[in-house]
Amino acid sequence: CPAPSDLRTINGTRVCAQLYSDDSAYYDDCCGGSVLLVSPGTDMPYMPSGWAAKVSSLVVGTRCQLTVWDRRGKQGHSRSFSA
């Protein structure tokens, strides 16, 4: 997995979080599969098509916080992640 301070797009734009579809019990194999980039200030009350209940691992950038809910539309219990 990338280090939280290394989260940037190819052109250098800052990324607040990267969500991955694949995970593994072995750390070197985590953060695989499809990648969903979360830019600073993004508010997504619903996951994009094909991503609902698919995130297996994530990395949150420095000076960022990612809050997720267990129900659609920001309903239910929430949990926050940071670097």
JSON list of N, CA and C in Angstrom, two decimals:
[
{"chain": "A", "resi": 1, "resn": "CYS", "atom": "N", "xyz": [0.84, -1.19, 0.00]},
{"chain": "A", "resi": 1, "resn": "CYS", "atom": "CA", "xyz": [0.00, 0.00, 0.00]},
{"chain": "A", "resi": 1, "resn": "CYS", "atom": "C", "xyz": [0.88, 1.24, 0.00]},
{"chain": "A", "resi": 2, "resn": "PRO", "atom": "N", "xyz": [0.40, 2.30, -0.62]},
{"chain": "A", "resi": 2, "resn": "PRO", "atom": "CA", "xyz": [1.20, 3.53, -0.59]},
{"chain": "A", "resi": 2, "resn": "PRO", "atom": "C", "xyz": [1.17, 4.16, 0.80]},
{"chain": "A", "resi": 3, "resn": "ALA", "atom": "N", "xyz": [2.18, 4.95, 1.08]},
{"chain": "A", "resi": 3, "resn": "ALA", "atom": "CA", "xyz": [2.21, 5.71, 2.33]},
{"chain": "A", "resi": 3, "resn": "ALA", "atom": "C", "xyz": [1.19, 6.84, 2.25]},
{"chain": "A", "resi": 4, "resn": "PRO", "atom": "N", "xyz": [0.56, 7.21, 3.36]},
{"chain": "A", "resi": 4, "resn": "PRO", "atom": "CA", "xyz": [-0.42, 8.30, 3.32]},
{"chain": "A", "resi": 4, "resn": "PRO", "atom": "C", "xyz": [0.11, 9.59, 2.70]},
{"chain": "A", "resi": 5, "resn": "SER", "atom": "N", "xyz": [1.37, 9.90, 2.90]},
{"chain": "A", "resi": 5, "resn": "SER", "atom": "CA", "xyz": [1.94, 11.13, 2.35]},
{"chain": "A", "resi": 5, "resn": "SER", "atom": "C", "xyz": [2.21, 11.03, 0.85]},
{"chain": "A", "resi": 6, "resn": "ASP", "atom": "N", "xyz": [2.13, 9.82, 0.28]},
{"chain": "A", "resi": 6, "resn": "ASP", "atom": "CA", "xyz": [2.40, 9.62, -1.15]},
{"chain": "A", "resi": 6, "resn": "ASP", "atom": "C", "xyz": [1.14, 9.63, -2.02]},
{"chain": "A", "resi": 7, "resn": "LEU", "atom": "N", "xyz": [-0.03, 9.88, -1.45]},
{"chain": "A", "resi": 7, "resn": "LEU", "atom": "CA", "xyz": [-1.26, 9.83, -2.23]},
{"chain": "A", "resi": 7, "resn": "LEU", "atom": "C", "xyz": [-1.38, 11.03, -3.15]},
{"chain": "A", "resi": 8, "resn": "ARG", "atom": "N", "xyz": [-1.10, 10.81, -4.41]},
{"chain": "A", "resi": 8, "resn": "ARG", "atom": "CA", "xyz": [-1.19, 11.84, -5.45]},
{"chain": "A", "resi": 8, "resn": "ARG", "atom": "C", "xyz": [-1.53, 11.15, -6.77]},
{"chain": "A", "resi": 9, "resn": "THR", "atom": "N", "xyz": [-2.19, 11.89, -7.65]},
{"chain": "A", "resi": 9, "resn": "THR", "atom": "CA", "xyz": [-2.44, 11.37, -8.99]},
{"chain": "A", "resi": 9, "resn": "THR", "atom": "C", "xyz": [-1.15, 11.45, -9.80]},
{"chain": "A", "resi": 10, "resn": "ILE", "atom": "N", "xyz": [-1.17, 10.93, -11.00]},
{"chain": "A", "resi": 10, "resn": "ILE", "atom": "CA", "xyz": [0.01, 10.96, -11.87]},
{"chain": "A", "resi": 10, "resn": "ILE", "atom": "C", "xyz": [0.47, 12.39, -12.15]},
{"chain": "A", "resi": 11, "resn": "ASN", "atom": "N", "xyz": [-0.49, 13.33, -12.26]},
{"chain": "A", "resi": 11, "resn": "ASN", "atom": "CA", "xyz": [-0.11, 14.72, -12.54]},
{"chain": "A", "resi": 11, "resn": "ASN", "atom": "C", "xyz": [0.23, 15.51, -11.27]},
{"chain": "A", "resi": 12, "resn": "GLY", "atom": "N", "xyz": [0.24, 14.84, -10.10]},
{"chain": "A", "resi": 12, "resn": "GLY", "atom": "CA", "xyz": [0.66, 15.50, -8.86]},
{"chain": "A", "resi": 12, "resn": "GLY", "atom": "C", "xyz": [-0.45, 16.07, -8.01]},
{"chain": "A", "resi": 13, "resn": "THR", "atom": "N", "xyz": [-1.70, 15.94, -8.43]},
{"chain": "A", "resi": 13, "resn": "THR", "atom": "CA", "xyz": [-2.83, 16.44, -7.65]},
{"chain": "A", "resi": 13, "resn": "THR", "atom": "C", "xyz": [-2.98, 15.63, -6.38]},
{"chain": "A", "resi": 14, "resn": "ARG", "atom": "N", "xyz": [-3.22, 16.30, -5.28]},
{"chain": "A", "resi": 14, "resn": "ARG", "atom": "CA", "xyz": [-3.37, 15.65, -3.99]},
{"chain": "A", "resi": 14, "resn": "ARG", "atom": "C", "xyz": [-4.63, 14.78, -3.96]},
{"chain": "A", "resi": 15, "resn": "VAL", "atom": "N", "xyz": [-4.53, 13.61, -3.34]},
{"chain": "A", "resi": 15, "resn": "VAL", "atom": "CA", "xyz": [-5.64, 12.68, -3.15]},
{"chain": "A", "resi": 15, "resn": "VAL", "atom": "C", "xyz": [-5.82, 12.48, -1.64]},
{"chain": "A", "resi": 16, "resn": "CYS", "atom": "N", "xyz": [-7.05, 12.52, -1.16]},
{"chain": "A", "resi": 16, "resn": "CYS", "atom": "CA", "xyz": [-7.28, 12.34, 0.28]},
{"chain": "A", "resi": 16, "resn": "CYS", "atom": "C", "xyz": [-7.41, 10.88, 0.68]},
{"chain": "A", "resi": 17, "resn": "ALA", "atom": "N", "xyz": [-7.89, 10.03, -0.23]},
{"chain": "A", "resi": 17, "resn": "ALA", "atom": "CA", "xyz": [-8.01, 8.61, 0.10]},
{"chain": "A", "resi": 17, "resn": "ALA", "atom": "C", "xyz": [-8.03, 7.78, -1.18]},
{"chain": "A", "resi": 18, "resn": "GLN", "atom": "N", "xyz": [-7.54, 6.56, -1.04]},
{"chain": "A", "resi": 18, "resn": "GLN", "atom": "CA", "xyz": [-7.62, 5.58, -2.11]},
{"chain": "A", "resi": 18, "resn": "GLN", "atom": "C", "xyz": [-8.28, 4.35, -1.52]},
{"chain": "A", "resi": 19, "resn": "LEU", "atom": "N", "xyz": [-9.36, 3.90, -2.15]},
{"chain": "A", "resi": 19, "resn": "LEU", "atom": "CA", "xyz": [-10.07, 2.72, -1.72]},
{"chain": "A", "resi": 19, "resn": "LEU", "atom": "C", "xyz": [-9.81, 1.62, -2.73]},
{"chain": "A", "resi": 20, "resn": "TYR", "atom": "N", "xyz": [-9.62, 0.40, -2.25]},
{"chain": "A", "resi": 20, "resn": "TYR", "atom": "CA", "xyz": [-9.25, -0.72, -3.10]},
{"chain": "A", "resi": 20, "resn": "TYR", "atom": "C", "xyz": [-10.29, -1.83, -2.99]},
{"chain": "A", "resi": 21, "resn": "SER", "atom": "N", "xyz": [-10.48, -2.56, -4.09]},
{"chain": "A", "resi": 21, "resn": "SER", "atom": "CA", "xyz": [-11.48, -3.64, -4.11]},
{"chain": "A", "resi": 21, "resn": "SER", "atom": "C", "xyz": [-10.93, -4.97, -3.61]},
{"chain": "A", "resi": 22, "resn": "ASP", "atom": "N", "xyz": [-9.61, -5.16, -3.62]},
{"chain": "A", "resi": 22, "resn": "ASP", "atom": "CA", "xyz": [-9.03, -6.43, -3.21]},
{"chain": "A", "resi": 22, "resn": "ASP", "atom": "C", "xyz": [-8.19, -6.27, -1.96]},
{"chain": "A", "resi": 23, "resn": "ASP", "atom": "N", "xyz": [-8.15, -7.32, -1.16]},
{"chain": "A", "resi": 23, "resn": "ASP", "atom": "CA", "xyz": [-7.40, -7.33, 0.09]},
{"chain": "A", "resi": 23, "resn": "ASP", "atom": "C", "xyz": [-6.76, -8.69, 0.25]},
{"chain": "A", "resi": 24, "resn": "SER", "atom": "N", "xyz": [-5.85, -8.80, 1.16]},
{"chain": "A", "resi": 24, "resn": "SER", "atom": "CA", "xyz": [-5.17, -10.07, 1.42]},
{"chain": "A", "resi": 24, "resn": "SER", "atom": "C", "xyz": [-4.74, -10.10, 2.87]},
{"chain": "A", "resi": 25, "resn": "ALA", "atom": "N", "xyz": [-4.57, -11.30, 3.39]},
{"chain": "A", "resi": 25, "resn": "ALA", "atom": "CA", "xyz": [-4.04, -11.46, 4.75]},
{"chain": "A", "resi": 25, "resn": "ALA", "atom": "C", "xyz": [-2.57, -11.08, 4.80]},
{"chain": "A", "resi": 26, "resn": "TYR", "atom": "N", "xyz": [-1.93, -11.04, 3.64]},
{"chain": "A", "resi": 26, "resn": "TYR", "atom": "CA", "xyz": [-0.51, -10.67, 3.55]},
{"chain": "A", "resi": 26, "resn": "TYR", "atom": "C", "xyz": [-0.41, -9.21, 3.17]},
{"chain": "A", "resi": 27, "resn": "TYR", "atom": "N", "xyz": [0.26, -8.41, 3.99]},
{"chain": "A", "resi": 27, "resn": "TYR", "atom": "CA", "xyz": [0.33, -6.96, 3.78]},
{"chain": "A", "resi": 27, "resn": "TYR", "atom": "C", "xyz": [0.82, -6.59, 2.39]},
{"chain": "A", "resi": 28, "resn": "ASP", "atom": "N", "xyz": [1.81, -7.31, 1.87]},
{"chain": "A", "resi": 28, "resn": "ASP", "atom": "CA", "xyz": [2.36, -6.98, 0.54]},
{"chain": "A", "resi": 28, "resn": "ASP", "atom": "C", "xyz": [1.35, -7.17, -0.58]},
{"chain": "A", "resi": 29, "resn": "ASP", "atom": "N", "xyz": [0.28, -7.92, -0.35]},
{"chain": "A", "resi": 29, "resn": "ASP", "atom": "CA", "xyz": [-0.74, -8.17, -1.37]},
{"chain": "A", "resi": 29, "resn": "ASP", "atom": "C", "xyz": [-2.00, -7.34, -1.17]},
{"chain": "A", "resi": 30, "resn": "CYS", "atom": "N", "xyz": [-2.02, -6.47, -0.15]},
{"chain": "A", "resi": 30, "resn": "CYS", "atom": "CA", "xyz": [-3.17, -5.59, 0.08]},
{"chain": "A", "resi": 30, "resn": "CYS", "atom": "C", "xyz": [-3.19, -4.48, -0.97]},
{"chain": "A", "resi": 31, "resn": "CYS", "atom": "N", "xyz": [-4.24, -3.72, -0.96]},
{"chain": "A", "resi": 31, "resn": "CYS", "atom": "CA", "xyz": [-4.37, -2.56, -1.85]},
{"chain": "A", "resi": 31, "resn": "CYS", "atom": "C", "xyz": [-4.27, -2.97, -3.31]},
{"chain": "A", "resi": 32, "resn": "GLY", "atom": "N", "xyz": [-5.03, -3.98, -3.68]},
{"chain": "A", "resi": 32, "resn": "GLY", "atom": "CA", "xyz": [-5.03, -4.45, -5.06]},
{"chain": "A", "resi": 32, "resn": "GLY", "atom": "C", "xyz": [-6.41, -4.30, -5.69]},
{"chain": "A", "resi": 33, "resn": "GLY", "atom": "N", "xyz": [-6.49, -4.65, -6.94]},
{"chain": "A", "resi": 33, "resn": "GLY", "atom": "CA", "xyz": [-7.75, -4.59, -7.67]},
{"chain": "A", "resi": 33, "resn": "GLY", "atom": "C", "xyz": [-8.06, -3.18, -8.14]},
{"chain": "A", "resi": 34, "resn": "SER", "atom": "N", "xyz": [-9.33, -2.90, -8.26]},
{"chain": "A", "resi": 34, "resn": "SER", "atom": "CA", "xyz": [-9.78, -1.58, -8.71]},
{"chain": "A", "resi": 34, "resn": "SER", "atom": "C", "xyz": [-9.51, -0.54, -7.64]},
{"chain": "A", "resi": 35, "resn": "VAL", "atom": "N", "xyz": [-9.29, 0.70, -8.07]},
{"chain": "A", "resi": 35, "resn": "VAL", "atom": "CA", "xyz": [-8.98, 1.80, -7.16]},
{"chain": "A", "resi": 35, "resn": "VAL", "atom": "C", "xyz": [-10.00, 2.91, -7.33]},
{"chain": "A", "resi": 36, "resn": "LEU", "atom": "N", "xyz": [-10.50, 3.42, -6.21]},
{"chain": "A", "resi": 36, "resn": "LEU", "atom": "CA", "xyz": [-11.40, 4.58, -6.21]},
{"chain": "A", "resi": 36, "resn": "LEU", "atom": "C", "xyz": [-10.67, 5.71, -5.51]},
{"chain": "A", "resi": 37, "resn": "LEU", "atom": "N", "xyz": [-10.43, 6.80, -6.23]},
{"chain": "A", "resi": 37, "resn": "LEU", "atom": "CA", "xyz": [-9.74, 7.96, -5.67]},
{"chain": "A", "resi": 37, "resn": "LEU", "atom": "C", "xyz": [-10.75, 8.93, -5.07]},
{"chain": "A", "resi": 38, "resn": "VAL", "atom": "N", "xyz": [-10.43, 9.44, -3.89]},
{"chain": "A", "resi": 38, "resn": "VAL", "atom": "CA", "xyz": [-11.28, 10.43, -3.22]},
{"chain": "A", "resi": 38, "resn": "VAL", "atom": "C", "xyz": [-10.49, 11.72, -3.10]},
{"chain": "A", "resi": 39, "resn": "SER", "atom": "N", "xyz": [-10.94, 12.75, -3.79]},
{"chain": "A", "resi": 39, "resn": "SER", "atom": "CA", "xyz": [-10.27, 14.06, -3.79]},
{"chain": "A", "resi": 39, "resn": "SER", "atom": "C", "xyz": [-10.63, 14.85, -2.54]},
{"chain": "A", "resi": 40, "resn": "PRO", "atom": "N", "xyz": [-9.80, 15.83, -2.17]},
{"chain": "A", "resi": 40, "resn": "PRO", "atom": "CA", "xyz": [-10.12, 16.68, -1.01]},
{"chain": "A", "resi": 40, "resn": "PRO", "atom": "C", "xyz": [-11.48, 17.36, -1.19]},
{"chain": "A", "resi": 41, "resn": "GLY", "atom": "N", "xyz": [-12.28, 17.39, -0.14]},
{"chain": "A", "resi": 41, "resn": "GLY", "atom": "CA", "xyz": [-13.58, 18.05, -0.16]},
{"chain": "A", "resi": 41, "resn": "GLY", "atom": "C", "xyz": [-14.69, 17.25, -0.80]},
{"chain": "A", "resi": 42, "resn": "THR", "atom": "N", "xyz": [-14.45, 16.02, -1.19]},
{"chain": "A", "resi": 42, "resn": "THR", "atom": "CA", "xyz": [-15.46, 15.20, -1.84]},
{"chain": "A", "resi": 42, "resn": "THR", "atom": "C", "xyz": [-16.54, 14.80, -0.84]},
{"chain": "A", "resi": 43, "resn": "ASP", "atom": "N", "xyz": [-17.80, 14.88, -1.27]},
{"chain": "A", "resi": 43, "resn": "ASP", "atom": "CA", "xyz": [-18.94, 14.43, -0.47]},
{"chain": "A", "resi": 43, "resn": "ASP", "atom": "C", "xyz": [-19.73, 13.47, -1.34]},
{"chain": "A", "resi": 44, "resn": "MET", "atom": "N", "xyz": [-19.69, 12.18, -0.98]},
{"chain": "A", "resi": 44, "resn": "MET", "atom": "CA", "xyz": [-20.39, 11.15, -1.76]},
{"chain": "A", "resi": 44, "resn": "MET", "atom": "C", "xyz": [-21.38, 10.42, -0.86]},
{"chain": "A", "resi": 45, "resn": "PRO", "atom": "N", "xyz": [-22.66, 10.84, -0.86]},
{"chain": "A", "resi": 45, "resn": "PRO", "atom": "CA", "xyz": [-23.64, 10.16, -0.01]},
{"chain": "A", "resi": 45, "resn": "PRO", "atom": "C", "xyz": [-23.94, 8.74, -0.50]},
{"chain": "A", "resi": 46, "resn": "TYR", "atom": "N", "xyz": [-23.60, 8.43, -1.74]},
{"chain": "A", "resi": 46, "resn": "TYR", "atom": "CA", "xyz": [-23.79, 7.09, -2.30]},
{"chain": "A", "resi": 46, "resn": "TYR", "atom": "C", "xyz": [-22.51, 6.67, -3.00]},
{"chain": "A", "resi": 47, "resn": "MET", "atom": "N", "xyz": [-22.15, 5.41, -2.88]},
{"chain": "A", "resi": 47, "resn": "MET", "atom": "CA", "xyz": [-20.96, 4.89, -3.56]},
{"chain": "A", "resi": 47, "resn": "MET", "atom": "C", "xyz": [-21.22, 4.83, -5.05]},
{"chain": "A", "resi": 48, "resn": "PRO", "atom": "N", "xyz": [-20.19, 5.04, -5.87]},
{"chain": "A", "resi": 48, "resn": "PRO", "atom": "CA", "xyz": [-20.35, 4.91, -7.32]},
{"chain": "A", "resi": 48, "resn": "PRO", "atom": "C", "xyz": [-20.78, 3.49, -7.69]},
{"chain": "A", "resi": 49, "resn": "SER", "atom": "N", "xyz": [-21.37, 3.37, -8.85]},
{"chain": "A", "resi": 49, "resn": "SER", "atom": "CA", "xyz": [-21.84, 2.08, -9.35]},
{"chain": "A", "resi": 49, "resn": "SER", "atom": "C", "xyz": [-20.74, 1.03, -9.28]},
{"chain": "A", "resi": 50, "resn": "GLY", "atom": "N", "xyz": [-21.06, -0.12, -8.72]},
{"chain": "A", "resi": 50, "resn": "GLY", "atom": "CA", "xyz": [-20.11, -1.21, -8.63]},
{"chain": "A", "resi": 50, "resn": "GLY", "atom": "C", "xyz": [-19.23, -1.20, -7.40]},
{"chain": "A", "resi": 51, "resn": "TRP", "atom": "N", "xyz": [-19.34, -0.17, -6.55]},
{"chain": "A", "resi": 51, "resn": "TRP", "atom": "CA", "xyz": [-18.47, -0.07, -5.38]},
{"chain": "A", "resi": 51, "resn": "TRP", "atom": "C", "xyz": [-19.18, -0.38, -4.06]},
{"chain": "A", "resi": 52, "resn": "ALA", "atom": "N", "xyz": [-20.49, -0.47, -4.04]},
{"chain": "A", "resi": 52, "resn": "ALA", "atom": "CA", "xyz": [-21.21, -0.74, -2.80]},
{"chain": "A", "resi": 52, "resn": "ALA", "atom": "C", "xyz": [-20.77, -2.08, -2.22]},
{"chain": "A", "resi": 53, "resn": "ALA", "atom": "N", "xyz": [-20.33, -2.06, -0.98]},
{"chain": "A", "resi": 53, "resn": "ALA", "atom": "CA", "xyz": [-19.88, -3.26, -0.25]},
{"chain": "A", "resi": 53, "resn": "ALA", "atom": "C", "xyz": [-18.70, -3.95, -0.93]},
{"chain": "A", "resi": 54, "resn": "LYS", "atom": "N", "xyz": [-17.87, -3.21, -1.65]},
{"chain": "A", "resi": 54, "resn": "LYS", "atom": "CA", "xyz": [-16.73, -3.81, -2.35]},
{"chain": "A", "resi": 54, "resn": "LYS", "atom": "C", "xyz": [-15.38, -3.37, -1.81]},
{"chain": "A", "resi": 55, "resn": "VAL", "atom": "N", "xyz": [-15.32, -2.34, -0.97]},
{"chain": "A", "resi": 55, "resn": "VAL", "atom": "CA", "xyz": [-14.05, -1.83, -0.49]},
{"chain": "A", "resi": 55, "resn": "VAL", "atom": "C", "xyz": [-13.46, -2.80, 0.53]},
{"chain": "A", "resi": 56, "resn": "SER", "atom": "N", "xyz": [-12.24, -3.25, 0.25]},
{"chain": "A", "resi": 56, "resn": "SER", "atom": "CA", "xyz": [-11.58, -4.19, 1.15]},
{"chain": "A", "resi": 56, "resn": "SER", "atom": "C", "xyz": [-10.41, -3.59, 1.89]},
{"chain": "A", "resi": 57, "resn": "SER", "atom": "N", "xyz": [-9.79, -2.57, 1.34]},
{"chain": "A", "resi": 57, "resn": "SER", "atom": "CA", "xyz": [-8.69, -1.89, 2.01]},
{"chain": "A", "resi": 57, "resn": "SER", "atom": "C", "xyz": [-8.68, -0.44, 1.58]},
{"chain": "A", "resi": 58, "resn": "LEU", "atom": "N", "xyz": [-8.04, 0.40, 2.38]},
{"chain": "A", "resi": 58, "resn": "LEU", "atom": "CA", "xyz": [-8.00, 1.82, 2.06]},
{"chain": "A", "resi": 58, "resn": "LEU", "atom": "C", "xyz": [-6.77, 2.46, 2.68]},
{"chain": "A", "resi": 59, "resn": "VAL", "atom": "N", "xyz": [-6.39, 3.60, 2.10]},
{"chain": "A", "resi": 59, "resn": "VAL", "atom": "CA", "xyz": [-5.32, 4.43, 2.63]},
{"chain": "A", "resi": 59, "resn": "VAL", "atom": "C", "xyz": [-5.85, 5.85, 2.65]},
{"chain": "A", "resi": 60, "resn": "VAL", "atom": "N", "xyz": [-5.72, 6.53, 3.78]},
{"chain": "A", "resi": 60, "resn": "VAL", "atom": "CA", "xyz": [-6.16, 7.92, 3.92]},
{"chain": "A", "resi": 60, "resn": "VAL", "atom": "C", "xyz": [-4.93, 8.80, 4.00]},
{"chain": "A", "resi": 61, "resn": "GLY", "atom": "N", "xyz": [-4.92, 9.86, 3.21]},
{"chain": "A", "resi": 61, "resn": "GLY", "atom": "CA", "xyz": [-3.79, 10.77, 3.16]},
{"chain": "A", "resi": 61, "resn": "GLY", "atom": "C", "xyz": [-3.63, 11.61, 4.41]},
{"chain": "A", "resi": 62, "resn": "THR", "atom": "N", "xyz": [-2.46, 12.20, 4.54]},
{"chain": "A", "resi": 62, "resn": "THR", "atom": "CA", "xyz": [-2.20, 13.09, 5.66]},
{"chain": "A", "resi": 62, "resn": "THR", "atom": "C", "xyz": [-3.10, 14.32, 5.58]},
{"chain": "A", "resi": 63, "resn": "ARG", "atom": "N", "xyz": [-3.48, 14.84, 6.73]},
{"chain": "A", "resi": 63, "resn": "ARG", "atom": "CA", "xyz": [-4.38, 16.00, 6.85]},
{"chain": "A", "resi": 63, "resn": "ARG", "atom": "C", "xyz": [-5.75, 15.75, 6.22]},
{"chain": "A", "resi": 64, "resn": "CYS", "atom": "N", "xyz": [-6.16, 14.49, 6.13]},
{"chain": "A", "resi": 64, "resn": "CYS", "atom": "CA", "xyz": [-7.48, 14.14, 5.61]},
{"chain": "A", "resi": 64, "resn": "CYS", "atom": "C", "xyz": [-8.19, 13.21, 6.57]},
{"chain": "A", "resi": 65, "resn": "GLN", "atom": "N", "xyz": [-9.51, 13.19, 6.47]},
{"chain": "A", "resi": 65, "resn": "GLN", "atom": "CA", "xyz": [-10.32, 12.26, 7.24]},
{"chain": "A", "resi": 65, "resn": "GLN", "atom": "C", "xyz": [-11.39, 11.71, 6.31]},
{"chain": "A", "resi": 66, "resn": "LEU", "atom": "N", "xyz": [-11.58, 10.40, 6.35]},
{"chain": "A", "resi": 66, "resn": "LEU", "atom": "CA", "xyz": [-12.59, 9.72, 5.55]},
{"chain": "A", "resi": 66, "resn": "LEU", "atom": "C", "xyz": [-13.63, 9.17, 6.50]},
{"chain": "A", "resi": 67, "resn": "THR", "atom": "N", "xyz": [-14.89, 9.58, 6.32]},
{"chain": "A", "resi": 67, "resn": "THR", "atom": "CA", "xyz": [-15.99, 9.07, 7.15]},
{"chain": "A", "resi": 67, "resn": "THR", "atom": "C", "xyz": [-16.89, 8.23, 6.27]},
{"chain": "A", "resi": 68, "resn": "VAL", "atom": "N", "xyz": [-17.20, 7.03, 6.75]},
{"chain": "A", "resi": 68, "resn": "VAL", "atom": "CA", "xyz": [-18.07, 6.11, 6.00]},
{"chain": "A", "resi": 68, "resn": "VAL", "atom": "C", "xyz": [-19.25, 5.72, 6.88]},
{"chain": "A", "resi": 69, "resn": "TRP", "atom": "N", "xyz": [-20.35, 5.34, 6.24]},
{"chain": "A", "resi": 69, "resn": "TRP", "atom": "CA", "xyz": [-21.57, 4.91, 6.93]},
{"chain": "A", "resi": 69, "resn": "TRP", "atom": "C", "xyz": [-21.92, 3.50, 6.48]},
{"chain": "A", "resi": 70, "resn": "ASP", "atom": "N", "xyz": [-22.65, 2.77, 7.33]},
{"chain": "A", "resi": 70, "resn": "ASP", "atom": "CA", "xyz": [-23.01, 1.41, 6.96]},
{"chain": "A", "resi": 70, "resn": "ASP", "atom": "C", "xyz": [-24.35, 1.32, 6.23]},
{"chain": "A", "resi": 71, "resn": "ARG", "atom": "N", "xyz": [-25.00, 2.44, 5.98]},
{"chain": "A", "resi": 71, "resn": "ARG", "atom": "CA", "xyz": [-26.25, 2.47, 5.21]},
{"chain": "A", "resi": 71, "resn": "ARG", "atom": "C", "xyz": [-26.15, 3.56, 4.14]},
{"chain": "A", "resi": 72, "resn": "ARG", "atom": "N", "xyz": [-26.97, 3.44, 3.10]},
{"chain": "A", "resi": 72, "resn": "ARG", "atom": "CA", "xyz": [-26.95, 4.43, 2.03]},
{"chain": "A", "resi": 72, "resn": "ARG", "atom": "C", "xyz": [-27.41, 5.79, 2.53]},
{"chain": "A", "resi": 73, "resn": "GLY", "atom": "N", "xyz": [-26.99, 6.80, 1.80]},
{"chain": "A", "resi": 73, "resn": "GLY", "atom": "CA", "xyz": [-27.42, 8.16, 2.11]},
{"chain": "A", "resi": 73, "resn": "GLY", "atom": "C", "xyz": [-26.96, 8.69, 3.45]},
{"chain": "A", "resi": 74, "resn": "LYS", "atom": "N", "xyz": [-25.79, 8.25, 3.91]},
{"chain": "A", "resi": 74, "resn": "LYS", "atom": "CA", "xyz": [-25.21, 8.68, 5.19]},
{"chain": "A", "resi": 74, "resn": "LYS", "atom": "C", "xyz": [-26.10, 8.33, 6.37]},
{"chain": "A", "resi": 75, "resn": "GLN", "atom": "N", "xyz": [-26.69, 7.15, 6.34]},
{"chain": "A", "resi": 75, "resn": "GLN", "atom": "CA", "xyz": [-27.55, 6.67, 7.41]},
{"chain": "A", "resi": 75, "resn": "GLN", "atom": "C", "xyz": [-26.84, 5.55, 8.17]},
{"chain": "A", "resi": 76, "resn": "GLY", "atom": "N", "xyz": [-27.27, 5.29, 9.38]},
{"chain": "A", "resi": 76, "resn": "GLY", "atom": "CA", "xyz": [-26.72, 4.22, 10.18]},
{"chain": "A", "resi": 76, "resn": "GLY", "atom": "C", "xyz": [-25.48, 4.65, 10.94]},
{"chain": "A", "resi": 77, "resn": "HIS", "atom": "N", "xyz": [-24.66, 3.68, 11.31]},
{"chain": "A", "resi": 77, "resn": "HIS", "atom": "CA", "xyz": [-23.45, 3.94, 12.08]},
{"chain": "A", "resi": 77, "resn": "HIS", "atom": "C", "xyz": [-22.36, 4.47, 11.15]},
{"chain": "A", "resi": 78, "resn": "SER", "atom": "N", "xyz": [-21.54, 5.35, 11.68]},
{"chain": "A", "resi": 78, "resn": "SER", "atom": "CA", "xyz": [-20.43, 5.89, 10.90]},
{"chain": "A", "resi": 78, "resn": "SER", "atom": "C", "xyz": [-19.11, 5.53, 11.57]},
{"chain": "A", "resi": 79, "resn": "ARG", "atom": "N", "xyz": [-18.06, 5.61, 10.77]},
{"chain": "A", "resi": 79, "resn": "ARG", "atom": "CA", "xyz": [-16.71, 5.38, 11.27]},
{"chain": "A", "resi": 79, "resn": "ARG", "atom": "C", "xyz": [-15.79, 6.29, 10.48]},
{"chain": "A", "resi": 80, "resn": "SER", "atom": "N", "xyz": [-14.83, 6.90, 11.17]},
{"chain": "A", "resi": 80, "resn": "SER", "atom": "CA", "xyz": [-13.89, 7.81, 10.52]},
{"chain": "A", "resi": 80, "resn": "SER", "atom": "C", "xyz": [-12.50, 7.20, 10.51]},
{"chain": "A", "resi": 81, "resn": "PHE", "atom": "N", "xyz": [-11.78, 7.46, 9.42]},
{"chain": "A", "resi": 81, "resn": "PHE", "atom": "CA", "xyz": [-10.42, 7.00, 9.25]},
{"chain": "A", "resi": 81, "resn": "PHE", "atom": "C", "xyz": [-9.52, 8.19, 8.93]},
{"chain": "A", "resi": 82, "resn": "SER", "atom": "N", "xyz": [-8.30, 8.14, 9.41]},
{"chain": "A", "resi": 82, "resn": "SER", "atom": "CA", "xyz": [-7.31, 9.17, 9.08]},
{"chain": "A", "resi": 82, "resn": "SER", "atom": "C", "xyz": [-5.96, 8.49, 8.91]},
{"chain": "A", "resi": 83, "resn": "ALA", "atom": "N", "xyz": [-4.96, 9.28, 8.50]},
{"chain": "A", "resi": 83, "resn": "ALA", "atom": "CA", "xyz": [-3.64, 8.72, 8.27]},
{"chain": "A", "resi": 83, "resn": "ALA", "atom": "C", "xyz": [-3.11, 8.18, 9.58]}
]
